[in-house]
Amino acid sequence: MTAATPTSSPEDDWEGLTFAELRALSQQRRAELWADIPDWAERGTAVGGEPYARLVDALRDTRDAIADARLDEDACAYLSERLEEVTAYVRALRALPGERVWANRFDLAARGSPLPPALNELRIDPDHGRVRAQVSFGTSYAGAGDAAHGGAVALLLDELLGLASNAGRPPARTAYLHVDYRAIAPLNVPLIARARIDRVEGRKRWVTGELRRSDAPEQTVAEAEGLFVELRPWHA
C-alpha cells in the first residue's frame, strides 16, 4: 500500500514564535484536540489507532535488527537511503506537541514512545498502585559486552515506577530516581519487572521497583526508588 503524500506542514503557523507563545499555542491545540474526550483514561486509541501501536513495535524491531546485523557498505547505503525517504515523509507531518501522537497514547506503555523496551504481559493494579510486566532488552540497548546499558535500565525503571505512580491517579512526573545495579542486565533474556507505591503524602508519591531474571527469580538485576510529584492542572 502506498502512503498518502502530505500536502502541507504546520510549520508556517508557528515559525518564529517565542517559547512562551509556542507553549500557549500548543496548549490551545491540545485543548481543541481533546475537547470531546476530557477524560485522560478514555483517550486511548483516539489518535493513531492500532496502526500507531504497530508502528512503535516496528521501530523497536528495526532498531534491534540493525543492531543484530553485520552491515557492509552497500547495506548501509541502502538502509540510509530508505530511512532518509521515510524521514522526509514524516518531517512533512511535523506538529505541535499538543497535536502529536507520540507521548499522547495513554493506552500504551510510555504513552506510545518506542524508547523503553516493550512491556509484555503488563498487569496494572490501580487499587494498590502496583505494576508487573515481562521485559527484554534487545541488542540495540547494548552497553559493554552482552549487557544492557545502565542508562537503558534506568529508563525502563523510570517508566515502570511512573506507571505504578500514575495508575488510577492524576499524572505525576519524576522528581527523584535512584537505581542500584545488582547484576548485569543480559540482552535478549526475559526479565520480571515490578513496581509499587510505598506511600503518598499530598502531591508526593514514593515508589519502588525491581528487575529480576525470569529464569532465576532469586537474582536481582536492579532496584530503584523514586519520588513522583503530581502535576498541577496547568502543567498536565
PDB file of C-alpha atoms in Angstrom:
ATOM      1  CA  MET A   1       0.000   0.000   0.000  1.00  0.00           C
ATOM      2  CA  THR A   2       1.334   3.431  -0.932  1.00  0.00           C
ATOM      3  CA  ALA A   3       1.303   6.054   1.805  1.00  0.00           C
ATOM      4  CA  ALA A   4      -0.555   9.265   1.157  1.00  0.00           C
ATOM      5  CA  THR A   5       1.648  12.235   0.362  1.00  0.00           C
ATOM      6  CA  PRO A   6       1.458  15.017   2.959  1.00  0.00           C
ATOM      7  CA  THR A   7       0.060  18.154   1.390  1.00  0.00           C
ATOM      8  CA  SER A   8       1.107  20.735   3.969  1.00  0.00           C
ATOM      9  CA  SER A   9       3.126  21.351   7.073  1.00  0.00           C
ATOM     10  CA  PRO A  10       2.003  23.309  10.147  1.00  0.00           C
ATOM     11  CA  GLU A  11       5.439  24.920  10.487  1.00  0.00           C
ATOM     12  CA  ASP A  12       4.361  28.136   8.753  1.00  0.00           C
ATOM     13  CA  ASP A  13       1.831  28.677  11.561  1.00  0.00           C
ATOM     14  CA  TRP A  14       4.458  28.806  14.321  1.00  0.00           C
ATOM     15  CA  GLU A  15       7.853  29.598  12.829  1.00  0.00           C
ATOM     16  CA  GLY A  16       9.450  32.487  14.712  1.00  0.00           C
ATOM     17  CA  LEU A  17       7.271  32.230  17.829  1.00  0.00           C
ATOM     18  CA  THR A  18       8.866  32.677  21.244  1.00  0.00           C
ATOM     19  CA  PHE A  19       8.910  29.721  23.645  1.00  0.00           C
ATOM     20  CA  ALA A  20       6.045  31.199  25.675  1.00  0.00           C
ATOM     21  CA  GLU A  21       3.965  31.811  22.543  1.00  0.00           C
ATOM     22  CA  LEU A  22       4.721  28.325  21.228  1.00  0.00           C
ATOM     23  CA  ARG A  23       3.700  26.731  24.527  1.00  0.00           C
ATOM     24  CA  ALA A  24       0.457  28.721  24.635  1.00  0.00           C
ATOM     25  CA  LEU A  25      -0.378  27.703  21.053  1.00  0.00           C
ATOM     26  CA  SER A  26       0.436  24.075  21.831  1.00  0.00           C
ATOM     27  CA  GLN A  27      -1.856  24.095  24.879  1.00  0.00           C
ATOM     28  CA  GLN A  28      -4.621  25.613  22.762  1.00  0.00           C
ATOM     29  CA  ARG A  29      -4.234  22.940  20.072  1.00  0.00           C
ATOM     30  CA  ARG A  30      -4.160  20.200  22.726  1.00  0.00           C
ATOM     31  CA  ALA A  31      -7.378  21.532  24.262  1.00  0.00           C
ATOM     32  CA  GLU A  32      -9.037  21.568  20.832  1.00  0.00           C
ATOM     33  CA  LEU A  33      -7.811  18.059  20.015  1.00  0.00           C
ATOM     34  CA  TRP A  34      -9.148  16.565  23.255  1.00  0.00           C
ATOM     35  CA  ALA A  35     -12.263  18.752  23.643  1.00  0.00           C
ATOM     36  CA  ASP A  36     -14.586  15.802  23.065  1.00  0.00           C
ATOM     37  CA  ILE A  37     -12.561  13.407  25.251  1.00  0.00           C
ATOM     38  CA  PRO A  38     -11.825  15.218  28.534  1.00  0.00           C
ATOM     39  CA  ASP A  39     -11.034  12.037  30.497  1.00  0.00           C
ATOM     40  CA  TRP A  40      -7.372  11.059  30.058  1.00  0.00           C
ATOM     41  CA  ALA A  41      -8.181   7.390  30.608  1.00  0.00           C
ATOM     42  CA  GLU A  42     -10.660   7.425  27.706  1.00  0.00           C
ATOM     43  CA  ARG A  43      -8.367   8.997  25.119  1.00  0.00           C
ATOM     44  CA  GLY A  44      -6.908   5.589  24.334  1.00  0.00           C
ATOM     45  CA  THR A  45      -6.711   4.982  20.631  1.00  0.00           C
ATOM     46  CA  ALA A  46      -8.234   8.343  19.659  1.00  0.00           C
ATOM     47  CA  VAL A  47      -5.072   9.267  17.759  1.00  0.00           C
ATOM     48  CA  GLY A  48      -3.120   6.917  15.545  1.00  0.00           C
ATOM     49  CA  GLY A  49      -5.363   3.936  16.213  1.00  0.00           C
ATOM     50  CA  GLU A  50      -3.995   0.394  16.141  1.00  0.00           C
ATOM     51  CA  PRO A  51      -1.558   1.255  13.308  1.00  0.00           C
ATOM     52  CA  TYR A  52       0.357   3.526  15.703  1.00  0.00           C
ATOM     53  CA  ALA A  53       0.902   0.654  18.154  1.00  0.00           C
ATOM     54  CA  ARG A  54       2.175  -1.376  15.189  1.00  0.00           C
ATOM     55  CA  LEU A  55       4.485   1.489  14.228  1.00  0.00           C
ATOM     56  CA  VAL A  56       6.006   1.581  17.738  1.00  0.00           C
ATOM     57  CA  ASP A  57       6.710  -2.168  17.567  1.00  0.00           C
ATOM     58  CA  ALA A  58       8.190  -1.788  14.079  1.00  0.00           C
ATOM     59  CA  LEU A  59      10.544   0.968  15.258  1.00  0.00           C
ATOM     60  CA  ARG A  60      11.840  -1.237  18.071  1.00  0.00           C
ATOM     61  CA  ASP A  61      12.170  -4.238  15.742  1.00  0.00           C
ATOM     62  CA  THR A  62      14.057  -2.209  13.122  1.00  0.00           C
ATOM     63  CA  ARG A  63      16.429  -0.795  15.724  1.00  0.00           C
ATOM     64  CA  ASP A  64      17.206  -4.273  17.094  1.00  0.00           C
ATOM     65  CA  ALA A  65      17.532  -5.788  13.620  1.00  0.00           C
ATOM     66  CA  ILE A  66      20.141  -3.167  12.679  1.00  0.00           C
ATOM     67  CA  ALA A  67      21.987  -3.771  15.948  1.00  0.00           C
ATOM     68  CA  ASP A  68      21.983  -7.533  15.311  1.00  0.00           C
ATOM     69  CA  ALA A  69      23.217  -7.275  11.706  1.00  0.00           C
ATOM     70  CA  ARG A  70      26.666  -7.347  10.140  1.00  0.00           C
ATOM     71  CA  LEU A  71      26.337  -4.485   7.678  1.00  0.00           C
ATOM     72  CA  ASP A  72      28.664  -3.867   4.752  1.00  0.00           C
ATOM     73  CA  GLU A  73      28.922  -0.563   2.876  1.00  0.00           C
ATOM     74  CA  ASP A  74      26.227  -1.496   0.366  1.00  0.00           C
ATOM     75  CA  ALA A  75      23.779  -2.478   3.085  1.00  0.00           C
ATOM     76  CA  CYS A  76      24.480   0.737   4.997  1.00  0.00           C
ATOM     77  CA  ALA A  77      23.974   2.846   1.879  1.00  0.00           C
ATOM     78  CA  TYR A  78      20.709   1.064   1.001  1.00  0.00           C
ATOM     79  CA  LEU A  79      19.299   1.393   4.510  1.00  0.00           C
ATOM     80  CA  SER A  80      20.336   5.034   4.763  1.00  0.00           C
ATOM     81  CA  GLU A  81      18.501   5.888   1.548  1.00  0.00           C
ATOM     82  CA  ARG A  82      15.319   4.111   2.658  1.00  0.00           C
ATOM     83  CA  LEU A  83      15.381   5.705   6.104  1.00  0.00           C
ATOM     84  CA  GLU A  84      16.029   9.150   4.620  1.00  0.00           C
ATOM     85  CA  GLU A  85      12.931   8.701   2.443  1.00  0.00           C
ATOM     86  CA  VAL A  86      10.835   7.788   5.484  1.00  0.00           C
ATOM     87  CA  THR A  87      12.249  10.714   7.452  1.00  0.00           C
ATOM     88  CA  ALA A  88      11.407  13.156   4.666  1.00  0.00           C
ATOM     89  CA  TYR A  89       7.827  11.860   4.581  1.00  0.00           C
ATOM     90  CA  VAL A  90       7.401  12.155   8.355  1.00  0.00           C
ATOM     91  CA  ARG A  91       9.046  15.599   8.521  1.00  0.00           C
ATOM     92  CA  ALA A  92       6.202  16.938   6.385  1.00  0.00           C
ATOM     93  CA  LEU A  93       3.790  15.834   9.128  1.00  0.00           C
ATOM     94  CA  ARG A  94       5.536  17.798  11.850  1.00  0.00           C
ATOM     95  CA  ALA A  95       3.126  19.075  14.505  1.00  0.00           C
ATOM     96  CA  LEU A  96       2.967  20.974  17.759  1.00  0.00           C
ATOM     97  CA  PRO A  97       3.400  18.932  20.979  1.00  0.00           C
ATOM     98  CA  GLY A  98      -0.318  19.149  21.711  1.00  0.00           C
ATOM     99  CA  GLU A  99      -1.168  17.600  18.323  1.00  0.00           C
ATOM    100  CA  ARG A 100       1.338  14.750  18.243  1.00  0.00           C
ATOM    101  CA  VAL A 101       0.555  11.077  18.716  1.00  0.00           C
ATOM    102  CA  TRP A 102       3.934  10.475  20.392  1.00  0.00           C
ATOM    103  CA  ALA A 103       3.502  10.695  24.189  1.00  0.00           C
ATOM    104  CA  ASN A 104      -0.269  11.185  23.832  1.00  0.00           C
ATOM    105  CA  ARG A 105      -1.279   7.494  23.704  1.00  0.00           C
ATOM    106  CA  PHE A 106      -2.315   6.841  27.273  1.00  0.00           C
ATOM    107  CA  ASP A 107      -3.395   3.289  26.454  1.00  0.00           C
ATOM    108  CA  LEU A 108       0.209   2.332  25.572  1.00  0.00           C
ATOM    109  CA  ALA A 109       3.274   1.958  27.775  1.00  0.00           C
ATOM    110  CA  ALA A 110       5.462   5.075  27.771  1.00  0.00           C
ATOM    111  CA  ARG A 111       2.407   6.824  26.244  1.00  0.00           C
ATOM    112  CA  GLY A 112       3.384   5.438  22.856  1.00  0.00           C
ATOM    113  CA  SER A 113       7.121   6.137  22.877  1.00  0.00           C
ATOM    114  CA  PRO A 114       9.372   3.370  21.470  1.00  0.00           C
ATOM    115  CA  LEU A 115      12.340   4.443  23.620  1.00  0.00           C
ATOM    116  CA  PRO A 116      11.904   1.974  26.524  1.00  0.00           C
ATOM    117  CA  PRO A 117      11.750  -1.782  25.889  1.00  0.00           C
ATOM    118  CA  ALA A 118       8.287  -3.202  25.337  1.00  0.00           C
ATOM    119  CA  LEU A 119       6.377  -4.144  28.489  1.00  0.00           C
ATOM    120  CA  ASN A 120       4.872  -7.570  27.814  1.00  0.00           C
ATOM    121  CA  GLU A 121       2.162  -9.265  29.897  1.00  0.00           C
ATOM    122  CA  LEU A 122       1.640  -5.909  31.598  1.00  0.00           C
ATOM    123  CA  ARG A 123      -0.535  -6.052  34.706  1.00  0.00           C
ATOM    124  CA  ILE A 124      -1.597  -2.876  36.477  1.00  0.00           C
ATOM    125  CA  ASP A 125      -3.355  -2.857  39.845  1.00  0.00           C
ATOM    126  CA  PRO A 126      -4.559   0.736  40.322  1.00  0.00           C
ATOM    127  CA  ASP A 127      -6.195  -0.050  43.677  1.00  0.00           C
ATOM    128  CA  HIS A 128      -2.826  -0.871  45.252  1.00  0.00           C
ATOM    129  CA  GLY A 129      -0.518   1.097  42.933  1.00  0.00           C
ATOM    130  CA  ARG A 130       1.270  -1.988  41.645  1.00  0.00           C
ATOM    131  CA  VAL A 131       2.665  -2.898  38.217  1.00  0.00           C
ATOM    132  CA  ARG A 132       4.148  -6.136  36.881  1.00  0.00           C
ATOM    133  CA  ALA A 133       5.498  -6.922  33.406  1.00  0.00           C
ATOM    134  CA  GLN A 134       7.923  -9.083  31.487  1.00  0.00           C
ATOM    135  CA  VAL A 135      10.628  -7.209  29.601  1.00  0.00           C
ATOM    136  CA  SER A 136      13.658  -7.962  27.479  1.00  0.00           C
ATOM    137  CA  PHE A 137      16.465  -5.659  26.391  1.00  0.00           C
ATOM    138  CA  GLY A 138      17.047  -6.068  22.662  1.00  0.00           C
ATOM    139  CA  THR A 139      20.518  -5.772  21.156  1.00  0.00           C
ATOM    140  CA  SER A 140      20.017  -2.070  20.434  1.00  0.00           C
ATOM    141  CA  TYR A 141      20.161  -1.421  24.196  1.00  0.00           C
ATOM    142  CA  ALA A 142      23.656  -2.913  24.486  1.00  0.00           C
ATOM    143  CA  GLY A 143      26.326  -1.241  26.568  1.00  0.00           C
ATOM    144  CA  ALA A 144      29.603  -3.086  27.050  1.00  0.00           C
ATOM    145  CA  GLY A 145      29.649  -6.744  26.095  1.00  0.00           C
ATOM    146  CA  ASP A 146      26.353  -8.611  26.223  1.00  0.00           C
ATOM    147  CA  ALA A 147      24.814  -6.409  28.904  1.00  0.00           C
ATOM    148  CA  ALA A 148      22.208  -3.688  28.593  1.00  0.00           C
ATOM    149  CA  HIS A 149      23.457  -0.127  29.017  1.00  0.00           C
ATOM    150  CA  GLY A 150      22.939   1.213  32.536  1.00  0.00           C
ATOM    151  CA  GLY A 151      21.058   4.197  31.154  1.00  0.00           C
ATOM    152  CA  ALA A 152      18.609   1.857  29.412  1.00  0.00           C
ATOM    153  CA  VAL A 153      17.994   0.057  32.709  1.00  0.00           C
ATOM    154  CA  ALA A 154      17.310   3.390  34.428  1.00  0.00           C
ATOM    155  CA  LEU A 155      14.982   4.422  31.574  1.00  0.00           C
ATOM    156  CA  LEU A 156      12.972   1.237  31.969  1.00  0.00           C
ATOM    157  CA  LEU A 157      12.735   1.579  35.749  1.00  0.00           C
ATOM    158  CA  ASP A 158      11.665   5.221  35.450  1.00  0.00           C
ATOM    159  CA  GLU A 159       8.871   4.152  33.098  1.00  0.00           C
ATOM    160  CA  LEU A 160       7.868   1.268  35.361  1.00  0.00           C
ATOM    161  CA  LEU A 161       7.779   3.371  38.534  1.00  0.00           C
ATOM    162  CA  GLY A 162       5.873   6.062  36.660  1.00  0.00           C
ATOM    163  CA  LEU A 163       3.217   3.545  35.627  1.00  0.00           C
ATOM    164  CA  ALA A 164       2.749   2.487  39.246  1.00  0.00           C
ATOM    165  CA  SER A 165       2.628   6.115  40.372  1.00  0.00           C
ATOM    166  CA  ASN A 166       0.038   7.136  37.792  1.00  0.00           C
ATOM    167  CA  ALA A 167      -2.180   4.045  37.843  1.00  0.00           C
ATOM    168  CA  GLY A 168      -5.678   5.323  38.554  1.00  0.00           C
ATOM    169  CA  ARG A 169      -4.319   8.683  39.706  1.00  0.00           C
ATOM    170  CA  PRO A 170      -3.716  12.136  38.200  1.00  0.00           C
ATOM    171  CA  PRO A 171      -0.439  12.322  36.244  1.00  0.00           C
ATOM    172  CA  ALA A 172       2.836  12.877  38.093  1.00  0.00           C
ATOM    173  CA  ARG A 173       6.435  13.452  36.995  1.00  0.00           C
ATOM    174  CA  THR A 174       9.720  12.092  38.256  1.00  0.00           C
ATOM    175  CA  ALA A 175      11.328  14.334  40.851  1.00  0.00           C
ATOM    176  CA  TYR A 176      13.980  11.856  42.023  1.00  0.00           C
ATOM    177  CA  LEU A 177      15.191   8.451  40.847  1.00  0.00           C
ATOM    178  CA  HIS A 178      17.867   6.276  42.448  1.00  0.00           C
ATOM    179  CA  VAL A 179      18.980   2.999  40.852  1.00  0.00           C
ATOM    180  CA  ASP A 180      21.106   0.258  42.435  1.00  0.00           C
ATOM    181  CA  TYR A 181      22.659  -2.075  39.863  1.00  0.00           C
ATOM    182  CA  ARG A 182      22.937  -5.547  41.441  1.00  0.00           C
ATOM    183  CA  ALA A 183      23.939  -7.578  38.374  1.00  0.00           C
ATOM    184  CA  ILE A 184      24.307  -7.119  34.637  1.00  0.00           C
ATOM    185  CA  ALA A 185      21.069  -6.897  32.684  1.00  0.00           C
ATOM    186  CA  PRO A 186      21.552  -9.538  29.953  1.00  0.00           C
ATOM    187  CA  LEU A 187      20.424  -8.889  26.402  1.00  0.00           C
ATOM    188  CA  ASN A 188      17.507 -10.797  24.888  1.00  0.00           C
ATOM    189  CA  VAL A 189      16.738 -12.563  28.173  1.00  0.00           C
ATOM    190  CA  PRO A 190      13.271 -12.259  29.778  1.00  0.00           C
ATOM    191  CA  LEU A 191      13.211 -10.227  32.985  1.00  0.00           C
ATOM    192  CA  ILE A 192      10.433  -9.731  35.511  1.00  0.00           C
ATOM    193  CA  ALA A 193       9.763  -6.075  36.315  1.00  0.00           C
ATOM    194  CA  ARG A 194       7.759  -4.942  39.344  1.00  0.00           C
ATOM    195  CA  ALA A 195       6.930  -1.593  40.929  1.00  0.00           C
ATOM    196  CA  ARG A 196       4.644  -0.345  43.680  1.00  0.00           C
ATOM    197  CA  ILE A 197       3.699   2.798  45.549  1.00  0.00           C
ATOM    198  CA  ASP A 198       5.094   2.737  49.082  1.00  0.00           C
ATOM    199  CA  ARG A 199       3.472   5.883  50.428  1.00  0.00           C
ATOM    200  CA  VAL A 200       1.669   9.065  49.420  1.00  0.00           C
ATOM    201  CA  GLU A 201       1.844  12.472  51.063  1.00  0.00           C
ATOM    202  CA  GLY A 202      -0.200  15.176  49.360  1.00  0.00           C
ATOM    203  CA  ARG A 203       1.099  15.523  45.805  1.00  0.00           C
ATOM    204  CA  LYS A 204       4.170  13.357  46.543  1.00  0.00           C
ATOM    205  CA  ARG A 205       4.324   9.635  45.786  1.00  0.00           C
ATOM    206  CA  TRP A 206       7.243   7.394  46.798  1.00  0.00           C
ATOM    207  CA  VAL A 207       7.612   4.368  44.543  1.00  0.00           C
ATOM    208  CA  THR A 208       9.983   1.364  44.500  1.00  0.00           C
ATOM    209  CA  GLY A 209      10.693  -1.209  41.809  1.00  0.00           C
ATOM    210  CA  GLU A 210      12.986  -4.010  40.739  1.00  0.00           C
ATOM    211  CA  LEU A 211      14.156  -6.148  37.837  1.00  0.00           C
ATOM    212  CA  ARG A 212      14.781  -9.876  38.282  1.00  0.00           C
ATOM    213  CA  ARG A 213      15.821 -12.618  35.901  1.00  0.00           C
ATOM    214  CA  SER A 214      12.865 -14.700  34.770  1.00  0.00           C
ATOM    215  CA  ASP A 215      14.977 -17.867  34.670  1.00  0.00           C
ATOM    216  CA  ALA A 216      16.481 -17.165  38.119  1.00  0.00           C
ATOM    217  CA  PRO A 217      13.940 -15.142  40.143  1.00  0.00           C
ATOM    218  CA  GLU A 218      16.235 -15.036  43.152  1.00  0.00           C
ATOM    219  CA  GLN A 219      18.738 -12.931  41.189  1.00  0.00           C
ATOM    220  CA  THR A 220      18.043  -9.204  41.343  1.00  0.00           C
ATOM    221  CA  VAL A 221      19.321  -7.254  38.347  1.00  0.00           C
ATOM    222  CA  ALA A 222      18.468  -3.760  39.581  1.00  0.00           C
ATOM    223  CA  GLU A 223      16.414  -1.968  42.223  1.00  0.00           C
ATOM    224  CA  ALA A 224      15.055   1.564  42.151  1.00  0.00           C
ATOM    225  CA  GLU A 225      13.303   4.072  44.329  1.00  0.00           C
ATOM    226  CA  GLY A 226      11.756   7.279  43.116  1.00  0.00           C
ATOM    227  CA  LEU A 227       9.738  10.286  44.114  1.00  0.00           C
ATOM    228  CA  PHE A 228       6.944  11.382  41.792  1.00  0.00           C
ATOM    229  CA  VAL A 229       5.098  14.671  42.180  1.00  0.00           C
ATOM    230  CA  GLU A 230       1.535  15.113  40.955  1.00  0.00           C
ATOM    231  CA  LEU A 231       1.229  17.771  38.281  1.00  0.00           C
ATOM    232  CA  ARG A 232      -0.856  20.831  38.869  1.00  0.00           C
ATOM    233  CA  PRO A 233      -3.733  21.150  36.358  1.00  0.00           C
ATOM    234  CA  TRP A 234      -1.978  23.786  34.261  1.00  0.00           C
ATOM    235  CA  HIS A 235       1.121  21.563  33.869  1.00  0.00           C
ATOM    236  CA  ALA A 236      -0.702  18.383  32.824  1.00  0.00           C
TER     237      ALA A 236
END
